[in-house]
Short mmCIF file of C-alpha atoms and ligand atoms in Angstrom, two decimals:
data_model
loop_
_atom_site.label_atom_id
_atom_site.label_comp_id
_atom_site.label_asym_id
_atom_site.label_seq_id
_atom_site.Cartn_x
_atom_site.Cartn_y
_atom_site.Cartn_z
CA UNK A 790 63.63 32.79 -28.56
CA UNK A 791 62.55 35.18 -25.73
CA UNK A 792 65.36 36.23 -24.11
CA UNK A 793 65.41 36.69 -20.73
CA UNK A 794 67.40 39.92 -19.92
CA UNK A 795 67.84 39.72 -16.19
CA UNK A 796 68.97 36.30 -16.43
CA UNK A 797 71.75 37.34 -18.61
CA UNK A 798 72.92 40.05 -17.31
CA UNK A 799 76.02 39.57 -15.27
CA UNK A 800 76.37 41.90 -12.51
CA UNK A 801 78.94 42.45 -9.31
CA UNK A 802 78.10 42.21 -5.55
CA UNK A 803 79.16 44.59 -3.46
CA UNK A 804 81.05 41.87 -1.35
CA UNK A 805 84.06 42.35 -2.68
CA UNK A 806 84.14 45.21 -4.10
CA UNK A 807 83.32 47.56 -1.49
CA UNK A 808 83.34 50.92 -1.15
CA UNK A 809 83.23 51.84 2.51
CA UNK A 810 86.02 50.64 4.93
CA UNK A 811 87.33 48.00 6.39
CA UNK A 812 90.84 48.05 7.99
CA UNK A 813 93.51 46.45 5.00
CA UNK A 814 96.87 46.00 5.47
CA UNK A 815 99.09 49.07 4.95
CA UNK A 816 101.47 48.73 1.74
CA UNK A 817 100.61 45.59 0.74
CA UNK A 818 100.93 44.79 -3.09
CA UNK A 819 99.12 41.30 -3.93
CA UNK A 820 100.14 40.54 -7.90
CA UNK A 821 96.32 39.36 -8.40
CA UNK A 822 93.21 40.44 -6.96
CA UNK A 823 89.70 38.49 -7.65
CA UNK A 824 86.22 39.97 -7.67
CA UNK A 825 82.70 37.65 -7.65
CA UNK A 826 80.71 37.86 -9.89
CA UNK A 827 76.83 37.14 -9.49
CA UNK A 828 73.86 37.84 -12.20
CA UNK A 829 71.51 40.53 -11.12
CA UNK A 830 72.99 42.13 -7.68
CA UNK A 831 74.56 45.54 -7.86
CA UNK A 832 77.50 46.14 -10.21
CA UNK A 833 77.51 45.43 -14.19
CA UNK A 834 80.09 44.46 -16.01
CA UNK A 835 81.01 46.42 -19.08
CA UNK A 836 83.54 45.08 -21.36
CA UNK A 837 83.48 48.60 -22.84
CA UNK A 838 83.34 50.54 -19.81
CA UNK A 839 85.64 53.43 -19.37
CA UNK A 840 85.51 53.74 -15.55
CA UNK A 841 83.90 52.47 -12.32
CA UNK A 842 80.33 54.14 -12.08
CA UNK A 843 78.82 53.87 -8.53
CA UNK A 844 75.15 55.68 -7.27
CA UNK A 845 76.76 57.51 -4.64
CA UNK A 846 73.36 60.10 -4.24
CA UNK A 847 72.44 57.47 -1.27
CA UNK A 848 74.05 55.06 1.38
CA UNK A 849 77.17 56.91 0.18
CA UNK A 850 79.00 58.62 3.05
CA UNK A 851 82.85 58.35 3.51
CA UNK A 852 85.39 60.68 4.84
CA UNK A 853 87.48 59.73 2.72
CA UNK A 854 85.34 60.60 -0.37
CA UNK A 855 87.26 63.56 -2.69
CA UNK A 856 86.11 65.27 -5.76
CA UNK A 857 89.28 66.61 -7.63
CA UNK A 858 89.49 70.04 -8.77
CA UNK A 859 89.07 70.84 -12.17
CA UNK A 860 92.69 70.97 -13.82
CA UNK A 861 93.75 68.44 -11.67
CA UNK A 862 96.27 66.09 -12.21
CA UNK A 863 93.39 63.29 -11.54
CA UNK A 864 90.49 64.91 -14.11
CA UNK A 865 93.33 65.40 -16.85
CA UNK A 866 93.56 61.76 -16.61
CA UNK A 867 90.54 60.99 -16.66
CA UNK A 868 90.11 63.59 -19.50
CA UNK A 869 87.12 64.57 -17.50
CA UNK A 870 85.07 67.99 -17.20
CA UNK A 871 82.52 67.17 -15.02
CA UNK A 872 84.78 67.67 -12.02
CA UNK A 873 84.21 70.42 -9.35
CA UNK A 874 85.27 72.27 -6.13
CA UNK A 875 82.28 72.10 -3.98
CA UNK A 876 82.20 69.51 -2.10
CA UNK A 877 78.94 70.81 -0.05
CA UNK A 878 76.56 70.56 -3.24
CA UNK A 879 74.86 67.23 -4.32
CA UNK A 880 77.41 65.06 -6.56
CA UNK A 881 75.47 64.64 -9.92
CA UNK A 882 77.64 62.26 -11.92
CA UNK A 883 81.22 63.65 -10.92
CA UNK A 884 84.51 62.40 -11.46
CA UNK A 885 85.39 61.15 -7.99
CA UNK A 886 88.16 59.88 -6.00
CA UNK A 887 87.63 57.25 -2.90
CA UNK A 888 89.94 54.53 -1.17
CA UNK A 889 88.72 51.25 -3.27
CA UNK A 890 89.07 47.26 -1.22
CA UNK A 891 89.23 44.60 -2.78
CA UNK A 892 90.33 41.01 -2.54
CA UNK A 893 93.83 39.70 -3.45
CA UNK A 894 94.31 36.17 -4.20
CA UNK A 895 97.44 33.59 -4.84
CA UNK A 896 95.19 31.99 -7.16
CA UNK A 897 93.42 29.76 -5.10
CA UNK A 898 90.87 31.29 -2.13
CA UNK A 899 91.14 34.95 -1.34
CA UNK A 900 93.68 36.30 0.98
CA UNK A 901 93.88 39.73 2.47
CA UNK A 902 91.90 42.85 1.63
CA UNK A 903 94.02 45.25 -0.59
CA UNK A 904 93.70 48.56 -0.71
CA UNK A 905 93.94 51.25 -3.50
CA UNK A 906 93.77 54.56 -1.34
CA UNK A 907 92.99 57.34 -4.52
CA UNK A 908 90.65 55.34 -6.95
CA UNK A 909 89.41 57.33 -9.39
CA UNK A 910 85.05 56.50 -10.27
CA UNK A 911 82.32 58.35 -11.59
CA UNK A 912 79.70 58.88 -8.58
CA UNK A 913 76.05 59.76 -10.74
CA UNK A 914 72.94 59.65 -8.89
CA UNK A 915 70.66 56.92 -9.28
CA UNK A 916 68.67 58.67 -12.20
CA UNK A 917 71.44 58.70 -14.40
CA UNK A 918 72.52 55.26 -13.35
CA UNK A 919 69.33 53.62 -13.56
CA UNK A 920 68.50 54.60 -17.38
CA UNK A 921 68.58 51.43 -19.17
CA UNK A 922 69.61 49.43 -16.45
CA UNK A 923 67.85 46.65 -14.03
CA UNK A 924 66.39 48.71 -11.13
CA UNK A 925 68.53 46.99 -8.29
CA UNK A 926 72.04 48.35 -10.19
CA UNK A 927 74.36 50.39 -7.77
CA UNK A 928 76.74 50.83 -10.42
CA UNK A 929 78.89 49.60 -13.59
CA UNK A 930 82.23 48.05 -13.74
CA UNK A 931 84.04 49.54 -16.44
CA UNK A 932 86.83 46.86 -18.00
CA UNK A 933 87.99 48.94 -21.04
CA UNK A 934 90.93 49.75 -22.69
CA UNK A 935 91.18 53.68 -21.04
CA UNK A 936 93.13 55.27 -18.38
CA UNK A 937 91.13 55.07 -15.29
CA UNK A 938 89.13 52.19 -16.48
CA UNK A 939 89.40 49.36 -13.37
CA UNK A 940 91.92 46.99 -14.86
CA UNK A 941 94.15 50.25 -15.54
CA UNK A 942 94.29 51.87 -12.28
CA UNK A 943 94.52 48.32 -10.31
CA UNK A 944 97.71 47.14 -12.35
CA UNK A 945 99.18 50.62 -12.28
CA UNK A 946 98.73 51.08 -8.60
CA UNK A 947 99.40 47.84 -7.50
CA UNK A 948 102.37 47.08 -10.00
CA UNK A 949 100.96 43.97 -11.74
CA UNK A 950 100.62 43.74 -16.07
CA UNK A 951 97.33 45.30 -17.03
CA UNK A 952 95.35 41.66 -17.40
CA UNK A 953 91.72 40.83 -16.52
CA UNK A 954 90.37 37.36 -16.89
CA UNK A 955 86.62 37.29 -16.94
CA UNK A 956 84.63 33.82 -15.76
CA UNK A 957 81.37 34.02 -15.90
CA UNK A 958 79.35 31.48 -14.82
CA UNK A 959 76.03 29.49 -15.92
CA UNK A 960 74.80 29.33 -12.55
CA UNK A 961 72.31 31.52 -11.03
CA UNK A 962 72.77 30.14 -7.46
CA UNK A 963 76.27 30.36 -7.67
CA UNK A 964 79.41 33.07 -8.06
CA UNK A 965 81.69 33.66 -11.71
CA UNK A 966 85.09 35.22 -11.18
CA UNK A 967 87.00 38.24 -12.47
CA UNK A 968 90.56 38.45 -11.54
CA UNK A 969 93.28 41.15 -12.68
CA UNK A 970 96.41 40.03 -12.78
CA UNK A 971 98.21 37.51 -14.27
CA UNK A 972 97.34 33.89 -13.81
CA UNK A 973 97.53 30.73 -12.09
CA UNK A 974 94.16 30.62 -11.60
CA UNK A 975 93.02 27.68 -9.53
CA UNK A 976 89.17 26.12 -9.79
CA UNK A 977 88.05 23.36 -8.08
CA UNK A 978 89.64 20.61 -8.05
CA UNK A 979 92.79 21.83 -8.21
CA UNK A 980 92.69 23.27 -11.78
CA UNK A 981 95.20 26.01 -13.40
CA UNK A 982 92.38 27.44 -15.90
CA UNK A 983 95.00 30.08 -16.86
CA UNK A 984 96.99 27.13 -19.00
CA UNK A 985 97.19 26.54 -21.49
CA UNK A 986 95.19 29.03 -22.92
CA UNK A 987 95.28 30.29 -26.65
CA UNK A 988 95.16 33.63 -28.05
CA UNK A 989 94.02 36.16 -30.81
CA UNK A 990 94.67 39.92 -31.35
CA UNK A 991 92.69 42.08 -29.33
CA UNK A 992 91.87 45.30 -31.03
CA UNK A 993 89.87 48.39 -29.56
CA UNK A 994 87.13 50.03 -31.47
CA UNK A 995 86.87 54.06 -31.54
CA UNK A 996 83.89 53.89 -28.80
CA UNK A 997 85.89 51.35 -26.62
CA UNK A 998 84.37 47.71 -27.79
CA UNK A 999 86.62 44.67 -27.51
CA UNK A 1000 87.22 42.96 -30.99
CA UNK A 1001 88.88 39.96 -32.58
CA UNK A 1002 89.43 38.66 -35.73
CA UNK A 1003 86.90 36.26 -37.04
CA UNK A 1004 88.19 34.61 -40.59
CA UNK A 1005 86.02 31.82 -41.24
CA UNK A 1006 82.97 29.99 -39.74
CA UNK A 1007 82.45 25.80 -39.29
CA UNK A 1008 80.17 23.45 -38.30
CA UNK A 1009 80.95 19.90 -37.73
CA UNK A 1010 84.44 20.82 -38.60
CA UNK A 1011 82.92 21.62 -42.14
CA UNK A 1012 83.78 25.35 -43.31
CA UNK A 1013 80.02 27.30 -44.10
CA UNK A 1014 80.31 29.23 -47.47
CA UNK A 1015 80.37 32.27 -46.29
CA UNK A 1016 80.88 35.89 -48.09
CA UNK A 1017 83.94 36.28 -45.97
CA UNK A 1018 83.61 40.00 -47.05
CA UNK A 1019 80.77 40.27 -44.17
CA UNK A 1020 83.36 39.16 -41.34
CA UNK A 1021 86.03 41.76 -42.29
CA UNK A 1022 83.91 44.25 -43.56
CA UNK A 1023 84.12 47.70 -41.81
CA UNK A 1024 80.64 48.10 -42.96
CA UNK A 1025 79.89 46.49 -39.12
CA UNK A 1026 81.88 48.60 -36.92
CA UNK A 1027 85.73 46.99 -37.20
CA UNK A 1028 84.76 43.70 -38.47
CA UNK A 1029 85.06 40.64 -36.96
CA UNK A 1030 83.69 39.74 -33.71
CA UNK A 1031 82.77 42.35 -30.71
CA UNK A 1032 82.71 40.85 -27.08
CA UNK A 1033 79.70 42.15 -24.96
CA UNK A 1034 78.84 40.69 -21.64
CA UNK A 1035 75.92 43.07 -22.13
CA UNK A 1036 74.60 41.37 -25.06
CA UNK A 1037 72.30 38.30 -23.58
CA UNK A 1038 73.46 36.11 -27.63
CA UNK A 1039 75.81 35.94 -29.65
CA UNK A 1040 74.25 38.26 -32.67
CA UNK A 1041 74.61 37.16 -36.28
CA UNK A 1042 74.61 39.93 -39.52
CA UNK A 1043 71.57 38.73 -41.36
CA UNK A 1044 72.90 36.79 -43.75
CA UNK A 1045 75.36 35.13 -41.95
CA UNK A 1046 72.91 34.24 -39.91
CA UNK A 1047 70.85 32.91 -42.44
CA UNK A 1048 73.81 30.41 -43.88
CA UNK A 1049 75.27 29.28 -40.43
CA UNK A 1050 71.73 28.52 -39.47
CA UNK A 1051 70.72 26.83 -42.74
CA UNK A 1052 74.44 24.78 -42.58
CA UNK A 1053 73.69 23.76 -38.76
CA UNK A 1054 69.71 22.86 -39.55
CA UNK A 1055 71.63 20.52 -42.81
CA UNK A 1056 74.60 19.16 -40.17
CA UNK A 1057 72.13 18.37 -37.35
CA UNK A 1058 69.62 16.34 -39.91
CA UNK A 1059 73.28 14.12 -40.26
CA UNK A 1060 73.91 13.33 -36.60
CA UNK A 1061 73.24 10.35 -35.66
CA UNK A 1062 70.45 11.02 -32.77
CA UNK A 1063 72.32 8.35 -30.20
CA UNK A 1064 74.01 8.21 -27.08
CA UNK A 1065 73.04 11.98 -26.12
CA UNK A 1066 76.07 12.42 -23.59
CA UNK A 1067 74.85 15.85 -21.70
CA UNK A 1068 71.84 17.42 -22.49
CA UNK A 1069 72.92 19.03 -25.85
CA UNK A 1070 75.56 16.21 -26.36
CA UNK A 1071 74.25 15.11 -29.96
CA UNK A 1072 74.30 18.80 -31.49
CA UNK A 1073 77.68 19.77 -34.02
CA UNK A 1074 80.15 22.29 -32.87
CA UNK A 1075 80.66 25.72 -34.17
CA UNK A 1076 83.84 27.04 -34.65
CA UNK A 1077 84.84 30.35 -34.96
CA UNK A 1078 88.39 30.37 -36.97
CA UNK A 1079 89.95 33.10 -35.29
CA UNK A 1080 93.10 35.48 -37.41
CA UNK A 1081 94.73 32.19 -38.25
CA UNK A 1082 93.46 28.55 -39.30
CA UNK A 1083 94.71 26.69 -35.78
CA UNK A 1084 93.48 29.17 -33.30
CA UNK A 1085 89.24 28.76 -33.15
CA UNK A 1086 86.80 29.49 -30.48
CA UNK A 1087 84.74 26.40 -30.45
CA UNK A 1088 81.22 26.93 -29.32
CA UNK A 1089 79.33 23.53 -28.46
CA UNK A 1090 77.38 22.24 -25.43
CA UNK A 1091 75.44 24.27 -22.66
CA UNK A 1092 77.23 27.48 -25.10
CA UNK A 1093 75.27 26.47 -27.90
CA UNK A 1094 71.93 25.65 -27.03
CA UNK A 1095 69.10 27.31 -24.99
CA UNK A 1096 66.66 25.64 -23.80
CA UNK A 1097 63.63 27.97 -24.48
CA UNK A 1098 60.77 25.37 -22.85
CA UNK A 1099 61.25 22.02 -21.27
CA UNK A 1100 61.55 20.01 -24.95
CA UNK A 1101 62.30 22.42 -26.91
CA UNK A 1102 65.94 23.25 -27.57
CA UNK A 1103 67.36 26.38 -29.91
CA UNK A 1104 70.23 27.45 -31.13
CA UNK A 1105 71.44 30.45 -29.24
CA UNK A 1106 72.52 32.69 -31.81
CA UNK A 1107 70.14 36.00 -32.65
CA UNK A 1108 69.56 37.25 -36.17
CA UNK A 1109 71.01 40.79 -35.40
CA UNK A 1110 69.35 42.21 -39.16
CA UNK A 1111 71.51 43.74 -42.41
CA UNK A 1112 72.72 46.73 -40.29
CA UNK A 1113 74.12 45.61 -37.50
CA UNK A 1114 76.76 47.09 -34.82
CA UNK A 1115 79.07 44.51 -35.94
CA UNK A 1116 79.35 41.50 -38.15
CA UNK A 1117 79.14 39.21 -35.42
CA UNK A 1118 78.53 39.87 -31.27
CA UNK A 1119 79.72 37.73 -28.91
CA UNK A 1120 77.13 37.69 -26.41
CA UNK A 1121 77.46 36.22 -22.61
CA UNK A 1122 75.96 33.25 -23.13
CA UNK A 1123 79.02 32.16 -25.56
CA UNK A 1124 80.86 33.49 -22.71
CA UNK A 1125 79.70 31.54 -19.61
CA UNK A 1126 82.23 28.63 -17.95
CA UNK A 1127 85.14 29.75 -20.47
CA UNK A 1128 88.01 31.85 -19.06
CA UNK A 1129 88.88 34.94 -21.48
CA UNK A 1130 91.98 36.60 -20.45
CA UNK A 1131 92.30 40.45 -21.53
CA UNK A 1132 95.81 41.52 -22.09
CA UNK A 1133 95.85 45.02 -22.18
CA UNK A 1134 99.45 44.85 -22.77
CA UNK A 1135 99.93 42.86 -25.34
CA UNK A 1136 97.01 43.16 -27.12
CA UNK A 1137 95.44 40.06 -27.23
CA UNK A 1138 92.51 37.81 -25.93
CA UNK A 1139 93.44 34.46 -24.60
CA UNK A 1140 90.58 32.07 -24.16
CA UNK A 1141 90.31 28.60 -22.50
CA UNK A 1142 87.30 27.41 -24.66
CA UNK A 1143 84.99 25.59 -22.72
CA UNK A 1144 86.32 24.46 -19.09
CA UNK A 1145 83.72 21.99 -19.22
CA UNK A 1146 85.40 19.79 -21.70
CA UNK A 1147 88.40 20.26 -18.54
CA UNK A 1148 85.92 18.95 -15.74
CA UNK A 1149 85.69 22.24 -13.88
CA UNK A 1150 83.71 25.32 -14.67
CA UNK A 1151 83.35 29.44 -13.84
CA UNK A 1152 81.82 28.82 -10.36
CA UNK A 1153 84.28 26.60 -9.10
CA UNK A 1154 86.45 28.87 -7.66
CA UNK A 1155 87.15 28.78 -4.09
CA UNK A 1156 85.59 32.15 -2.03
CA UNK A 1157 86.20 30.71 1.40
CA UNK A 1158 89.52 32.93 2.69
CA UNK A 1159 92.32 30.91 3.86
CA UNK A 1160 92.91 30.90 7.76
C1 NAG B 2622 87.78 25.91 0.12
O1 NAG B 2622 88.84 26.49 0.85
C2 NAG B 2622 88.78 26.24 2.24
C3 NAG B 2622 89.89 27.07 2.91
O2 NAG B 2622 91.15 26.78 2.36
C4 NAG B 2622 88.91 24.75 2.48
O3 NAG B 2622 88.85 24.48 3.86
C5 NAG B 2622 87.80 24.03 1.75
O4 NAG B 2622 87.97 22.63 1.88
C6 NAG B 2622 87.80 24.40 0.28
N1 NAG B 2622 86.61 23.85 -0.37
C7 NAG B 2622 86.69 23.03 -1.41
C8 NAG B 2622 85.39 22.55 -1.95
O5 NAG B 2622 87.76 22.66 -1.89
#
């Protein structure tokens, strides 16, 4: 399978999430604000981000712009020590501090602009931004587990628990959703995707990664015989499962690869090949059996299956080798039209499993603001 990196990467317009100025509302504290989400236009989204990056060496001019002073209250915080005083020099990849709008919602269409007046960001120039990344990125949207990370500093300035909810979407013609805050969340037609909703412990690797417990894997409701040493071992990072929205497939350790793959090839020879529903609608399901028996991400449909040329159909799952950065990845694909809420809080991932199987999906929410 060739995959197609730009297609999978899932990046931020600057619609939203502006940094410039238009005029808010003074004071006003929304309990959920929603972002759009496109692929390929300007911001990433990293799951293990520690902070909002932005290319601020161009197009970036603002009074309000501040870099704090070194042994500030602001670069203790962000246990930073690239701040400094001049503010006449250029700005190579400095902690920064700017007024931040963004879109609150009552969980249906967006309402008013909000306003956080001292965000804290990284501003690097485009060089340091652009190594690795598509050319077109103005920035990353860090959603990790750290102090100025953005779910952090919206929840603590606005007043809201620290909860993201990512939604990305399949489409590339249409929008996916982030919101912070708590749910409802409302998709077309009329659809509370924030219920019910079940959840996992969320745990936070050393260099930031999102993980949760895998225990077991099935197919066709039929447990593989797996070494269930290779999901818990700390051999791969934490064990268990890493979420990356930066990862184009889910990515397999070698040899679990090798048996889920084998299992599937053996469970797909026993479907009978009728009534093909959807496109992918005679394939088995994969389960991942999350820390207990009951709770299981099930993987199936459009989730499962890429279609790499018109006819040909593969499993979208990557053999990721014998030394891999964890035992499994969950990679965006897996994570398109399902809602996965991030409780910072509580520690814990809630997921929604496909919202498919619910007749709506990750682009159905409503951008048009309400008169
Ligand atoms: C989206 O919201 C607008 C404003 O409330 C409404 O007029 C429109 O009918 C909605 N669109 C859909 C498809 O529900």
């Amino acid at each position: 399978m060739a995959p197609l990196l730009h297609y999978l990467l899932v990046l931020l317009s600057f619609s939203s999430l502006v940094l410039a100025s238009p005029p808010p509302q003074a004071n006003f504290k929304p309990n959920k604000l929603v972002l759009q989400v496109h692929k390929d236009i300007p911001f990433l989204v990293n799951l293990k981000g520690k902070f909002l990056w932005a290319n601020c060496d161009q197009q970036y001019l603002t009074s309000t712009y501040h870099a704090p002073y070194c042994h500030s209250t602001q670069c203790s915080k962000a246990n930073s020590h690239t701040c400094h005083t001049c503010p006449y020099t250029a700005r190579p990849g400095e902690l920064a501090q700017d007024e931040l709008f963004i879109l609150s919602t009552q969980g249906s269409n967006p309402g008013p602009i909000a306003r956080v007046p001292q965000f804290l960001f990284t501003c690097a120039p485009s060089f340091l931004l652009q190594k690795g990344l598509p050319k077109n990125v103005r920035g990353v949207i860090g959603l990790g587990h750290a102090p100025i990370s953005v779910p952090t500093q919206l929840a603590s300035h606005f007043g809201f628990q620290p909860k993201f909810a990512l939604c990305l979407t399949s489409s590339t013609r249409s929008n996916g959703v982030i919101f912070f805050g708590d749910g409802p969340y409302y998709m077309h037609p009329g659809i509370d995707i924030s219920r019910p909703l079940s959840y996992t412990p969320l745990t936070v690797s050393q260099k930031g990664e999102y993980y949760i417990q895998v225990s077991s894997i099935k197919v066709n409701n039929k447990l593989v015989p797996l070494d269930t040493s290779l999901l818990s071992s700390k051999q791969h990072g934490l064990g268990g499962a890493m979420i990356s929205t930066t990862t184009p497939y889910t990515i397999l350790e070698h040899s679990i690869f090798t048996t889920v793959t084998q299992f599937f090839s053996k469970e797909l020879s026993g479907v009978p090949q009728t009534k093909p529903v959807a496109p992918f609608g005679v394939f088995p399901n994969i389960d991942l059996v999350l820390h207990t028996q009951n709770v299981i991400w099930r993987i199936f449909g459009a989730n499962l299956m890429v279609q790499a040329h018109p006819g040909v159909t593969c499993l979208g799952f990557v053999d990721g080798g014998s030394h891999p950065k964890a035992s499994i990845v969950i990679g965006a694909y897996q994570l398109e039209d399902n809602l996965l809420q991030f409780d910072l809080a509580k520690s814990r991932l809630e997921l929604s499993s496909s919202l498919k199987s619910r007749r709506t999906n990750c682009a159905n929410f409503n951008f048009t603001s309400s008169p």
